[in-house]
mmCIF file of C-alpha atoms and ligand atoms in Angstrom:
data_model
loop_
_atom_site.group_PDB
_atom_site.id
_atom_site.type_symbol
_atom_site.label_atom_id
_atom_site.label_comp_id
_atom_site.label_asym_id
_atom_site.label_seq_id
_atom_site.Cartn_x
_atom_site.Cartn_y
_atom_site.Cartn_z
ATOM 1 C CA UNK W 1 0.000 0.000 0.000
ATOM 2 C CA UNK W 2 1.699 3.187 -1.199
ATOM 3 C CA UNK W 3 1.921 5.890 1.473
ATOM 4 C CA UNK W 4 2.369 8.530 -1.226
ATOM 5 C CA UNK W 5 -0.173 11.351 -0.747
ATOM 6 C CA UNK W 6 -3.269 10.999 -2.942
ATOM 7 C CA UNK W 7 -3.259 13.186 -6.052
ATOM 8 C CA UNK W 8 -6.340 15.461 -5.723
ATOM 9 C CA UNK W 9 -5.992 17.516 -8.884
ATOM 10 C CA UNK W 10 -3.569 17.670 -11.781
ATOM 11 C CA UNK W 11 -2.357 21.214 -12.409
ATOM 12 C CA UNK W 12 -1.513 21.388 -16.086
ATOM 13 C CA UNK W 13 -0.364 24.506 -17.934
ATOM 14 C CA UNK W 14 -3.795 24.989 -19.512
ATOM 15 C CA UNK W 15 -5.296 25.428 -16.019
ATOM 16 C CA UNK W 16 -3.099 28.427 -15.148
ATOM 17 C CA UNK W 17 -4.766 31.875 -15.187
ATOM 18 C CA UNK W 18 -8.192 30.224 -14.752
ATOM 19 C CA UNK W 19 -8.930 31.806 -11.366
ATOM 20 C CA UNK W 20 -7.818 28.712 -9.425
ATOM 21 C CA UNK W 21 -11.042 27.056 -10.704
ATOM 22 C CA UNK W 22 -11.152 23.553 -9.205
ATOM 23 C CA UNK W 23 -7.748 23.841 -7.488
ATOM 24 C CA UNK W 24 -7.916 22.210 -4.003
ATOM 25 C CA UNK W 25 -5.945 24.641 -1.810
ATOM 26 C CA UNK W 26 -7.264 23.955 1.668
ATOM 27 C CA UNK W 27 -9.978 22.329 3.759
ATOM 28 C CA UNK W 28 -13.253 23.705 5.070
ATOM 29 C CA UNK W 29 -15.212 22.339 8.022
ATOM 30 C CA UNK W 30 -18.048 24.895 8.166
ATOM 31 C CA UNK W 31 -19.710 24.232 4.801
ATOM 32 C CA UNK W 32 -19.381 22.393 1.518
ATOM 33 C CA UNK W 33 -20.886 22.896 -1.953
ATOM 34 C CA UNK W 34 -21.927 19.853 -3.972
ATOM 35 C CA UNK W 35 -22.473 20.665 -7.687
ATOM 36 C CA UNK W 36 -25.827 18.860 -7.694
ATOM 37 C CA UNK W 37 -27.048 19.169 -4.088
ATOM 38 C CA UNK W 38 -25.794 22.651 -3.267
ATOM 39 C CA UNK W 39 -24.522 23.899 0.075
ATOM 40 C CA UNK W 40 -24.459 22.036 3.380
ATOM 41 C CA UNK W 41 -23.558 23.676 6.712
ATOM 42 C CA UNK W 42 -21.486 21.184 8.738
ATOM 43 C CA UNK W 43 -23.051 18.455 6.648
ATOM 44 C CA UNK W 44 -26.672 19.549 7.046
ATOM 45 C CA UNK W 45 -28.426 20.386 3.714
ATOM 46 C CA UNK W 46 -29.495 24.024 3.523
ATOM 47 C CA UNK W 47 -33.111 22.921 2.966
ATOM 48 C CA UNK W 48 -33.130 21.524 6.514
ATOM 49 C CA UNK W 49 -31.695 24.749 7.989
ATOM 50 C CA UNK W 50 -33.239 27.640 6.048
ATOM 51 C CA UNK W 51 -36.047 28.282 8.543
ATOM 52 C CA UNK W 52 -34.024 27.642 11.704
ATOM 53 C CA UNK W 53 -33.201 30.510 14.077
ATOM 54 C CA UNK W 54 -30.325 32.688 12.784
ATOM 55 C CA UNK W 55 -28.420 32.520 16.098
ATOM 56 C CA UNK W 56 -28.650 28.724 16.042
ATOM 57 C CA UNK W 57 -27.072 28.719 12.582
ATOM 58 C CA UNK W 58 -24.346 31.124 13.715
ATOM 59 C CA UNK W 59 -23.623 28.707 16.570
ATOM 60 C CA UNK W 60 -23.526 25.797 14.078
ATOM 61 C CA UNK W 61 -20.871 27.508 11.926
ATOM 62 C CA UNK W 62 -18.826 28.809 14.857
ATOM 63 C CA UNK W 63 -18.894 25.573 16.874
ATOM 64 C CA UNK W 64 -19.526 23.098 13.993
ATOM 65 C CA UNK W 65 -22.331 21.437 15.935
ATOM 66 C CA UNK W 66 -25.986 22.209 16.616
ATOM 67 C CA UNK W 67 -26.504 23.650 20.116
ATOM 68 C CA UNK W 68 -28.619 22.136 22.858
ATOM 69 C CA UNK W 69 -31.439 24.460 23.979
ATOM 70 C CA UNK W 70 -29.266 25.511 26.931
ATOM 71 C CA UNK W 71 -26.236 26.153 24.713
ATOM 72 C CA UNK W 72 -28.355 28.188 22.301
ATOM 73 C CA UNK W 73 -29.800 30.294 25.106
ATOM 74 C CA UNK W 74 -26.321 31.011 26.479
ATOM 75 C CA UNK W 75 -24.964 31.786 22.987
ATOM 76 C CA UNK W 76 -27.775 34.250 22.302
ATOM 77 C CA UNK W 77 -27.004 36.042 25.572
ATOM 78 C CA UNK W 78 -23.286 35.980 24.748
ATOM 79 C CA UNK W 79 -23.823 37.576 21.313
ATOM 80 C CA UNK W 80 -26.333 40.105 22.653
ATOM 81 C CA UNK W 81 -23.867 41.204 25.337
ATOM 82 C CA UNK W 82 -21.280 41.909 22.599
ATOM 83 C CA UNK W 83 -23.507 44.317 20.694
ATOM 84 C CA UNK W 84 -22.739 48.026 20.698
ATOM 85 C CA UNK W 85 -20.744 50.030 18.135
ATOM 86 C CA UNK W 86 -18.376 52.769 19.310
ATOM 87 C CA UNK W 87 -20.147 56.130 18.807
ATOM 88 C CA UNK W 88 -17.018 57.375 16.989
ATOM 89 C CA UNK W 89 -17.797 54.876 14.193
ATOM 90 C CA UNK W 90 -21.358 56.125 13.780
ATOM 91 C CA UNK W 91 -20.146 59.734 13.891
ATOM 92 C CA UNK W 92 -17.670 58.956 11.104
ATOM 93 C CA UNK W 93 -20.457 57.471 8.974
ATOM 94 C CA UNK W 94 -22.049 60.910 8.958
ATOM 95 C CA UNK W 95 -19.009 62.279 7.161
ATOM 96 C CA UNK W 96 -19.003 59.603 4.443
ATOM 97 C CA UNK W 97 -19.616 60.820 0.867
ATOM 98 C CA UNK W 98 -23.192 59.986 -0.114
ATOM 99 C CA UNK W 99 -22.009 59.178 -3.625
ATOM 100 C CA UNK W 100 -20.144 56.180 -2.230
ATOM 101 C CA UNK W 101 -21.790 52.797 -2.825
ATOM 102 C CA UNK W 102 -23.198 51.197 0.362
ATOM 103 C CA UNK W 103 -20.583 48.444 0.022
ATOM 104 C CA UNK W 104 -17.864 51.123 0.072
ATOM 105 C CA UNK W 105 -19.452 52.447 3.257
ATOM 106 C CA UNK W 106 -19.408 48.897 4.690
ATOM 107 C CA UNK W 107 -15.757 48.341 3.760
ATOM 108 C CA UNK W 108 -14.787 51.650 5.419
ATOM 109 C CA UNK W 109 -17.093 50.923 8.352
ATOM 110 C CA UNK W 110 -15.415 47.567 9.016
ATOM 111 C CA UNK W 111 -11.998 49.227 9.160
ATOM 112 C CA UNK W 112 -13.413 51.841 11.543
ATOM 113 C CA UNK W 113 -14.967 49.097 13.668
ATOM 114 C CA UNK W 114 -11.561 47.441 13.827
ATOM 115 C CA UNK W 115 -9.898 50.685 14.920
ATOM 116 C CA UNK W 116 -12.268 50.844 17.878
ATOM 117 C CA UNK W 117 -12.944 47.183 18.679
ATOM 118 C CA UNK W 118 -10.095 44.769 18.016
ATOM 119 C CA UNK W 119 -8.865 42.739 20.986
ATOM 120 C CA UNK W 120 -6.018 40.704 19.476
ATOM 121 C CA UNK W 121 -8.007 37.481 19.910
ATOM 122 C CA UNK W 122 -9.160 35.873 16.641
ATOM 123 C CA UNK W 123 -12.222 34.256 18.198
ATOM 124 C CA UNK W 124 -13.188 37.262 20.362
ATOM 125 C CA UNK W 125 -12.902 39.628 17.402
ATOM 126 C CA UNK W 126 -14.898 37.224 15.231
ATOM 127 C CA UNK W 127 -17.787 37.004 17.704
ATOM 128 C CA UNK W 128 -17.700 40.758 18.380
ATOM 129 C CA UNK W 129 -17.819 41.453 14.640
ATOM 130 C CA UNK W 130 -20.738 39.067 14.123
ATOM 131 C CA UNK W 131 -22.583 40.755 17.004
ATOM 132 C CA UNK W 132 -21.790 44.362 15.965
ATOM 133 C CA UNK W 133 -22.067 44.248 12.167
ATOM 134 C CA UNK W 134 -25.894 44.457 12.202
ATOM 135 C CA UNK W 135 -25.718 47.818 14.020
ATOM 136 C CA UNK W 136 -23.002 49.092 11.674
ATOM 137 C CA UNK W 137 -25.047 48.096 8.615
ATOM 138 C CA UNK W 138 -28.315 49.482 9.973
ATOM 139 C CA UNK W 139 -26.436 52.717 10.654
ATOM 140 C CA UNK W 140 -25.206 52.782 7.053
ATOM 141 C CA UNK W 141 -28.788 52.491 5.817
ATOM 142 C CA UNK W 142 -30.098 55.256 8.110
ATOM 143 C CA UNK W 143 -27.245 57.750 7.630
ATOM 144 C CA UNK W 144 -26.802 57.277 3.880
ATOM 145 C CA UNK W 145 -30.578 57.311 3.226
ATOM 146 C CA UNK W 146 -31.246 60.166 5.648
ATOM 147 C CA UNK W 147 -33.795 58.082 7.544
ATOM 148 C CA UNK W 148 -32.692 59.738 10.765
ATOM 149 C CA UNK W 149 -30.203 59.174 13.582
ATOM 150 C CA UNK W 150 -28.736 55.675 13.957
ATOM 151 C CA UNK W 151 -30.934 53.600 16.287
ATOM 152 C CA UNK W 152 -28.995 51.869 19.088
ATOM 153 C CA UNK W 153 -29.161 48.103 19.493
ATOM 154 C CA UNK W 154 -31.786 46.627 21.835
ATOM 155 C CA UNK W 155 -30.078 43.553 23.316
ATOM 156 C CA UNK W 156 -33.427 42.165 24.435
ATOM 157 C CA UNK W 157 -34.290 41.500 20.783
ATOM 158 C CA UNK W 158 -33.084 38.592 18.629
ATOM 159 C CA UNK W 159 -30.275 39.244 16.133
ATOM 160 C CA UNK W 160 -32.574 39.837 13.143
ATOM 161 C CA UNK W 161 -35.387 41.527 15.084
ATOM 162 C CA UNK W 162 -32.783 43.917 16.497
ATOM 163 C CA UNK W 163 -31.391 44.529 12.997
ATOM 164 C CA UNK W 164 -34.885 45.367 11.683
ATOM 165 C CA UNK W 165 -35.449 47.549 14.769
ATOM 166 C CA UNK W 166 -32.191 49.441 14.074
ATOM 167 C CA UNK W 167 -33.039 49.781 10.372
ATOM 168 C CA UNK W 168 -36.351 51.470 11.183
ATOM 169 C CA UNK W 169 -37.408 51.267 7.540
ATOM 170 C CA UNK W 170 -39.826 54.173 6.970
ATOM 171 C CA UNK W 171 -43.337 52.752 6.405
ATOM 172 C CA UNK W 172 -41.972 49.221 6.778
ATOM 173 C CA UNK W 173 -43.658 46.190 8.353
ATOM 174 C CA UNK W 174 -41.031 45.024 10.903
ATOM 175 C CA UNK W 175 -42.577 41.597 11.585
ATOM 176 C CA UNK W 176 -42.903 40.765 7.876
ATOM 177 C CA UNK W 177 -39.374 42.038 7.124
ATOM 178 C CA UNK W 178 -37.902 40.035 10.023
ATOM 179 C CA UNK W 179 -39.514 36.825 8.779
ATOM 180 C CA UNK W 180 -38.045 37.241 5.290
ATOM 181 C CA UNK W 181 -34.628 38.494 6.461
ATOM 182 C CA UNK W 182 -34.226 35.583 8.885
ATOM 183 C CA UNK W 183 -34.333 33.132 5.968
ATOM 184 C CA UNK W 184 -32.268 35.448 3.737
ATOM 185 C CA UNK W 185 -29.615 35.652 6.483
ATOM 186 C CA UNK W 186 -29.393 31.878 7.011
ATOM 187 C CA UNK W 187 -29.188 31.199 3.266
ATOM 188 C CA UNK W 188 -26.262 33.596 2.779
ATOM 189 C CA UNK W 189 -24.114 32.648 5.807
ATOM 190 C CA UNK W 190 -21.519 30.463 4.112
ATOM 191 C CA UNK W 191 -20.835 28.770 0.784
ATOM 192 C CA UNK W 192 -17.755 26.553 1.017
ATOM 193 C CA UNK W 193 -14.161 27.633 1.499
ATOM 194 C CA UNK W 194 -13.429 28.914 -1.964
ATOM 195 C CA UNK W 195 -16.023 31.543 -2.807
ATOM 196 C CA UNK W 196 -14.087 34.679 -3.573
ATOM 197 C CA UNK W 197 -14.910 36.802 -0.545
ATOM 198 C CA UNK W 198 -14.250 33.965 1.902
ATOM 199 C CA UNK W 199 -10.998 33.052 0.142
ATOM 200 C CA UNK W 200 -9.813 36.677 0.229
ATOM 201 C CA UNK W 201 -10.736 37.075 3.893
ATOM 202 C CA UNK W 202 -8.754 33.978 4.827
ATOM 203 C CA UNK W 203 -5.833 35.006 2.618
ATOM 204 C CA UNK W 204 -5.518 38.429 4.252
ATOM 205 C CA UNK W 205 -5.946 36.897 7.715
ATOM 206 C CA UNK W 206 -3.075 34.510 6.917
ATOM 207 C CA UNK W 207 -0.780 37.553 7.144
ATOM 208 C CA UNK W 208 -2.111 38.001 10.705
ATOM 209 C CA UNK W 209 -3.980 41.130 9.749
ATOM 210 C CA UNK W 210 -6.885 41.266 12.215
ATOM 211 C CA UNK W 211 -10.415 39.964 11.589
ATOM 212 C CA UNK W 212 -11.770 43.440 10.810
ATOM 213 C CA UNK W 213 -9.126 44.289 8.190
ATOM 214 C CA UNK W 214 -9.496 40.793 6.711
ATOM 215 C CA UNK W 215 -13.275 41.199 6.565
ATOM 216 C CA UNK W 216 -12.947 44.589 4.868
ATOM 217 C CA UNK W 217 -10.874 42.861 2.185
ATOM 218 C CA UNK W 218 -13.434 40.068 1.928
ATOM 219 C CA UNK W 219 -16.264 42.572 1.504
ATOM 220 C CA UNK W 220 -14.252 44.311 -1.217
ATOM 221 C CA UNK W 221 -14.351 40.978 -3.043
ATOM 222 C CA UNK W 222 -18.064 40.564 -2.377
ATOM 223 C CA UNK W 223 -18.589 44.045 -3.849
ATOM 224 C CA UNK W 224 -17.679 42.749 -7.289
ATOM 225 C CA UNK W 225 -20.597 42.436 -9.766
ATOM 226 C CA UNK W 226 -19.468 38.896 -10.594
ATOM 227 C CA UNK W 227 -19.801 37.935 -6.920
ATOM 228 C CA UNK W 228 -22.048 39.492 -4.282
ATOM 229 C CA UNK W 229 -23.165 42.524 -6.234
ATOM 230 C CA UNK W 230 -24.914 40.248 -8.740
ATOM 231 C CA UNK W 231 -28.024 40.390 -6.509
ATOM 232 C CA UNK W 232 -28.266 44.135 -7.204
ATOM 233 C CA UNK W 233 -28.094 43.540 -10.950
ATOM 234 C CA UNK W 234 -30.627 40.708 -10.724
ATOM 235 C CA UNK W 235 -33.393 43.014 -9.536
ATOM 236 C CA UNK W 236 -32.439 45.558 -12.200
ATOM 237 C CA UNK W 237 -32.844 42.777 -14.780
ATOM 238 C CA UNK W 238 -36.249 41.689 -13.446
ATOM 239 C CA UNK W 239 -37.383 45.335 -13.450
ATOM 240 C CA UNK W 240 -36.537 45.589 -17.171
ATOM 241 C CA UNK W 241 -38.674 42.579 -18.167
ATOM 242 C CA UNK W 242 -41.804 44.034 -19.866
ATOM 243 C CA UNK W 243 -44.361 41.668 -18.259
ATOM 244 C CA UNK W 244 -44.826 38.225 -16.678
ATOM 245 C CA UNK W 245 -46.192 36.849 -19.951
ATOM 246 C CA UNK W 246 -43.978 33.824 -20.752
ATOM 247 C CA UNK W 247 -43.697 34.685 -24.449
ATOM 248 C CA UNK W 248 -42.671 38.266 -23.692
ATOM 249 C CA UNK W 249 -40.200 37.078 -21.032
ATOM 250 C CA UNK W 250 -38.620 34.671 -23.503
ATOM 251 C CA UNK W 251 -38.367 37.372 -26.147
ATOM 252 C CA UNK W 252 -36.703 39.640 -23.555
ATOM 253 C CA UNK W 253 -34.174 36.948 -22.556
ATOM 254 C CA UNK W 254 -33.283 36.187 -26.161
ATOM 255 C CA UNK W 255 -32.913 39.893 -26.953
ATOM 256 C CA UNK W 256 -30.616 40.379 -23.920
ATOM 257 C CA UNK W 257 -28.436 37.448 -24.983
ATOM 258 C CA UNK W 258 -28.365 38.698 -28.566
ATOM 259 C CA UNK W 259 -27.005 42.015 -27.215
ATOM 260 C CA UNK W 260 -24.297 40.097 -25.335
ATOM 261 C CA UNK W 261 -25.889 40.915 -21.967
ATOM 262 C CA UNK W 262 -25.583 38.609 -18.937
ATOM 263 C CA UNK W 263 -28.735 37.011 -17.502
ATOM 264 C CA UNK W 264 -27.901 37.827 -13.909
ATOM 265 C CA UNK W 265 -29.009 35.265 -11.342
ATOM 266 C CA UNK W 266 -28.379 32.220 -13.504
ATOM 267 C CA UNK W 267 -25.311 29.989 -13.551
ATOM 268 C CA UNK W 268 -22.581 29.275 -10.988
ATOM 269 C CA UNK W 269 -18.904 28.358 -10.928
ATOM 270 C CA UNK W 270 -19.478 25.127 -8.971
ATOM 271 C CA UNK W 271 -23.203 24.322 -9.033
ATOM 272 C CA UNK W 272 -24.589 22.270 -11.939
ATOM 273 C CA UNK W 273 -28.231 22.239 -10.811
ATOM 274 C CA UNK W 274 -30.680 24.807 -9.457
ATOM 275 C CA UNK W 275 -29.200 26.406 -6.328
ATOM 276 C CA UNK W 276 -31.321 25.151 -3.404
ATOM 277 C CA UNK W 277 -30.959 28.639 -1.930
ATOM 278 C CA UNK W 278 -32.873 29.909 -4.967
ATOM 279 C CA UNK W 279 -35.497 27.162 -4.639
ATOM 280 C CA UNK W 280 -36.051 28.068 -0.984
ATOM 281 C CA UNK W 281 -36.434 31.777 -1.854
ATOM 282 C CA UNK W 282 -38.959 31.098 -4.636
ATOM 283 C CA UNK W 283 -41.001 29.090 -2.121
ATOM 284 C CA UNK W 284 -40.644 31.895 0.447
ATOM 285 C CA UNK W 285 -41.862 34.440 -2.076
ATOM 286 C CA UNK W 286 -44.831 32.222 -2.930
ATOM 287 C CA UNK W 287 -45.694 32.264 0.771
ATOM 288 C CA UNK W 288 -44.928 35.908 1.614
ATOM 289 C CA UNK W 289 -45.434 37.955 -1.572
ATOM 290 C CA UNK W 290 -47.097 35.802 -4.262
ATOM 291 C CA UNK W 291 -48.892 38.757 -5.843
ATOM 292 C CA UNK W 292 -45.881 41.065 -5.995
ATOM 293 C CA UNK W 293 -45.586 42.012 -9.701
ATOM 294 C CA UNK W 294 -41.778 41.627 -9.816
ATOM 295 C CA UNK W 295 -41.915 38.314 -7.970
ATOM 296 C CA UNK W 296 -44.367 37.058 -10.593
ATOM 297 C CA UNK W 297 -41.868 38.051 -13.305
ATOM 298 C CA UNK W 298 -39.027 36.316 -11.427
ATOM 299 C CA UNK W 299 -41.070 33.112 -11.252
ATOM 300 C CA UNK W 300 -41.655 33.101 -15.021
ATOM 301 C CA UNK W 301 -37.985 34.005 -15.592
ATOM 302 C CA UNK W 302 -36.977 30.984 -13.496
ATOM 303 C CA UNK W 303 -38.594 28.660 -16.065
ATOM 304 C CA UNK W 304 -38.097 30.592 -19.288
ATOM 305 C CA UNK W 305 -34.441 31.583 -18.792
ATOM 306 C CA UNK W 306 -33.467 27.991 -17.980
ATOM 307 C CA UNK W 307 -35.093 26.857 -21.216
ATOM 308 C CA UNK W 308 -33.274 29.440 -23.309
ATOM 309 C CA UNK W 309 -29.906 29.094 -21.533
ATOM 310 C CA UNK W 310 -30.074 25.275 -21.723
ATOM 311 C CA UNK W 311 -30.116 25.536 -25.512
ATOM 312 C CA UNK W 312 -26.745 27.336 -25.537
ATOM 313 C CA UNK W 313 -23.868 24.826 -25.759
ATOM 314 C CA UNK W 314 -21.283 26.877 -23.835
ATOM 315 C CA UNK W 315 -23.607 27.361 -20.854
ATOM 316 C CA UNK W 316 -22.526 24.792 -18.234
ATOM 317 C CA UNK W 317 -25.186 25.797 -15.697
ATOM 318 C CA UNK W 318 -28.424 27.420 -16.937
ATOM 319 C CA UNK W 319 -30.099 27.276 -13.524
ATOM 320 C CA UNK W 320 -30.995 29.996 -10.973
ATOM 321 C CA UNK W 321 -28.488 30.777 -8.232
ATOM 322 C CA UNK W 322 -28.879 32.442 -4.834
ATOM 323 C CA UNK W 323 -29.186 35.906 -6.407
ATOM 324 C CA UNK W 324 -31.959 35.092 -8.901
ATOM 325 C CA UNK W 325 -34.880 36.167 -6.721
ATOM 326 C CA UNK W 326 -33.302 37.567 -3.524
ATOM 327 C CA UNK W 327 -33.542 41.187 -4.676
ATOM 328 C CA UNK W 328 -37.175 40.696 -5.648
ATOM 329 C CA UNK W 329 -37.973 39.485 -2.128
ATOM 330 C CA UNK W 330 -36.081 42.349 -0.508
ATOM 331 C CA UNK W 331 -37.866 44.854 -2.741
ATOM 332 C CA UNK W 332 -41.276 43.344 -1.963
ATOM 333 C CA UNK W 333 -40.536 43.782 1.775
ATOM 334 C CA UNK W 334 -39.757 47.493 1.650
ATOM 335 C CA UNK W 335 -36.003 47.442 0.935
ATOM 336 C CA UNK W 336 -36.381 48.988 -2.488
ATOM 337 C CA UNK W 337 -32.874 50.303 -3.230
ATOM 338 C CA UNK W 338 -30.896 47.439 -4.840
ATOM 339 C CA UNK W 339 -27.620 49.157 -4.016
ATOM 340 C CA UNK W 340 -28.030 47.836 -0.452
ATOM 341 C CA UNK W 341 -28.615 44.201 -1.408
ATOM 342 C CA UNK W 342 -24.945 43.221 -1.380
ATOM 343 C CA UNK W 343 -24.587 44.831 2.043
ATOM 344 C CA UNK W 344 -27.313 42.476 3.282
ATOM 345 C CA UNK W 345 -25.503 39.565 1.627
ATOM 346 C CA UNK W 346 -22.387 40.772 3.479
ATOM 347 C CA UNK W 347 -24.241 40.979 6.803
ATOM 348 C CA UNK W 348 -24.769 37.225 6.611
ATOM 349 C CA UNK W 349 -21.526 36.214 4.931
ATOM 350 C CA UNK W 350 -19.483 37.963 7.622
ATOM 351 C CA UNK W 351 -20.493 35.015 9.833
ATOM 352 C CA UNK W 352 -19.153 32.261 7.576
ATOM 353 C CA UNK W 353 -15.992 34.166 6.712
ATOM 354 C CA UNK W 354 -15.295 34.987 10.371
ATOM 355 C CA UNK W 355 -15.841 31.346 11.355
ATOM 356 C CA UNK W 356 -13.473 30.132 8.632
ATOM 357 C CA UNK W 357 -10.832 32.735 9.515
ATOM 358 C CA UNK W 358 -10.814 31.500 13.106
ATOM 359 C CA UNK W 359 -10.582 27.913 11.876
ATOM 360 C CA UNK W 360 -7.505 28.685 9.792
ATOM 361 C CA UNK W 361 -5.853 30.874 12.432
ATOM 362 C CA UNK W 362 -6.264 28.771 15.570
ATOM 363 C CA UNK W 363 -7.539 25.276 14.705
ATOM 364 C CA UNK W 364 -5.939 23.893 11.559
ATOM 365 C CA UNK W 365 -2.544 22.165 11.492
ATOM 366 C CA UNK W 366 -2.762 21.129 15.123
ATOM 367 C CA UNK W 367 -3.563 24.643 16.254
ATOM 368 C CA UNK W 368 -0.498 26.167 14.572
ATOM 369 C CA UNK W 369 -2.722 27.669 11.884
ATOM 370 C CA UNK W 370 -2.383 27.792 8.104
ATOM 371 C CA UNK W 371 0.829 29.547 6.986
ATOM 372 C CA UNK W 372 0.666 32.836 5.061
ATOM 373 C CA UNK W 373 -0.851 32.224 1.624
ATOM 374 C CA UNK W 374 1.904 32.245 -0.979
ATOM 375 C CA UNK W 375 0.853 30.512 -4.249
ATOM 376 C CA UNK W 376 3.285 30.188 -7.109
ATOM 377 C CA UNK W 377 2.977 32.195 -10.302
ATOM 378 C CA UNK W 378 4.948 30.678 -13.165
ATOM 379 C CA UNK W 379 7.346 33.176 -14.753
ATOM 380 C CA UNK W 380 6.329 33.442 -18.403
ATOM 381 C CA UNK W 381 8.913 34.042 -21.125
ATOM 382 C CA UNK W 382 11.202 35.794 -18.643
ATOM 383 C CA UNK W 383 14.412 33.706 -18.555
ATOM 384 C CA UNK W 384 16.955 34.917 -15.964
ATOM 385 C CA UNK W 385 19.154 37.549 -17.614
ATOM 386 C CA UNK W 386 21.585 40.296 -16.554
ATOM 387 C CA UNK W 387 20.904 43.976 -17.146
ATOM 388 C CA UNK W 388 23.561 45.091 -19.623
ATOM 389 C CA UNK W 389 25.471 48.080 -18.106
HETATM 390 C C1 MLT K 1 -21.698 32.493 -2.769
HETATM 391 O O1 MLT K 1 -22.652 32.132 -2.068
HETATM 392 O O2 MLT K 1 -20.608 32.877 -2.316
HETATM 393 C C2 MLT K 1 -21.904 32.529 -4.256
HETATM 394 O O3 MLT K 1 -22.743 31.475 -4.647
HETATM 395 C C3 MLT K 1 -20.617 32.474 -5.025
HETATM 396 C C4 MLT K 1 -19.817 31.221 -4.781
HETATM 397 O O4 MLT K 1 -20.248 30.318 -4.073
HETATM 398 O O5 MLT K 1 -18.697 31.196 -5.326
#
C-alpha cells in the first residue's frame, strides 16, 4: 500500500490563469458545496436549515455542531452582550460621501470598527464582529438614506429583530421584514471555502492582519458584480422585463443574450443544478409575496431563462443561483434600493468568513494555523538575464 499522498488535482499549464477554478488549496469544516445538491452547513443540507433561528445557525458555523437548547440560550445572551458600536464609528459614517456605494461604506465601516474594537483574539474579534455588524449596517442604511439618527441596538431582541429595529425602515412592516430576512440571512451565511470573498478574507488573515481588516478585504471581493453585487443587478434585470407573460419574457431573454448581456441570477462556478438557496427563496416568495408584480416576473424568468440558456452549448449551468430572486424578495418587503442588497448579503456572509478565519488561524494544522498564503505564479517568457550596463 503506497503511502504517497493521494493526487487530488492535476495542475496542467492549460489550467493556469483560470482563477484557481477547481484547485484544491485547503480544507473547510463549516460548509461544503456539492455541484448537484448545493450547500451544506457542517453536513446539514441548507433545505433543513433555512427556517431555523439565525443565532442557532451562527452557533452551528462557529462551533460546527448544533446547540442544545441551553447552549443556544447562552450563545444568544453571549452575542447580545457583545452588541454596541463605538459612537465614533457612527459619527464617522455621517461624514461619508453619499455618492459612495453602500458596500464602500461597509468596507470603510469595518476598518473603523476594527480601529475601535479589536482585541487581538481571533475568536473574540470574530464574535464581536458578528454581534456588531448588524448595528453598523443598519447605521449605514439610516445615515446614507437620511432616515434619521442611527438607532442603538436593543439587546433584548433577537439578532434579526434587532437589525430590523435598528433599520427602522420608513413605512416598513417590521414583523414581515424580520420573517423574510431571517431566511435570507441563514441562506447567505456560508458557501464553502473557496467563494471569492471567503478566500480573500482567509488570505488576508493569513498575514495576521486582524479579523476586521481581513473582513474589509473580503467585503471588497463581495462588492464585485461577478460575486455578491450580482443580486443588485438581478433586480435591475427583473425590473426591465416588460411583463410576466412567458412569451414576452422569452423574447426579452433572447434579446438580452443577442445584445451580449448577462442574464444575472443564472449559472454558478461550482453548481450544476438549481441552487437550493434559490429554490427556498422562490417558495418563500410564494408564501410571503405571491402577488408582488416583480416576484411574478421572477417566477416566469426561473422557467423561461433555464429553457433558453439550456439551448446554448457553452452554458454549463443554466439554472438559478442564490441571487436570482433575492432582490425581488427584498424589494417586496420594503427594501427597495438594490444598491443595499450586497450589504445584506455581506451581513450574513461575515459570519461564515469569520468562522473560517478563526478555523484557519487557531484550529488547523494542530492549532499552529495555516501559513501565510503564498501561491506560485509561473514566470512566463522571462528567462533569468543580466541587465547590460
Ligand atoms: C456564494 O454564495 O458565495 C456565491 O454562490 C458564489 C460562490 O459560491 O462562489
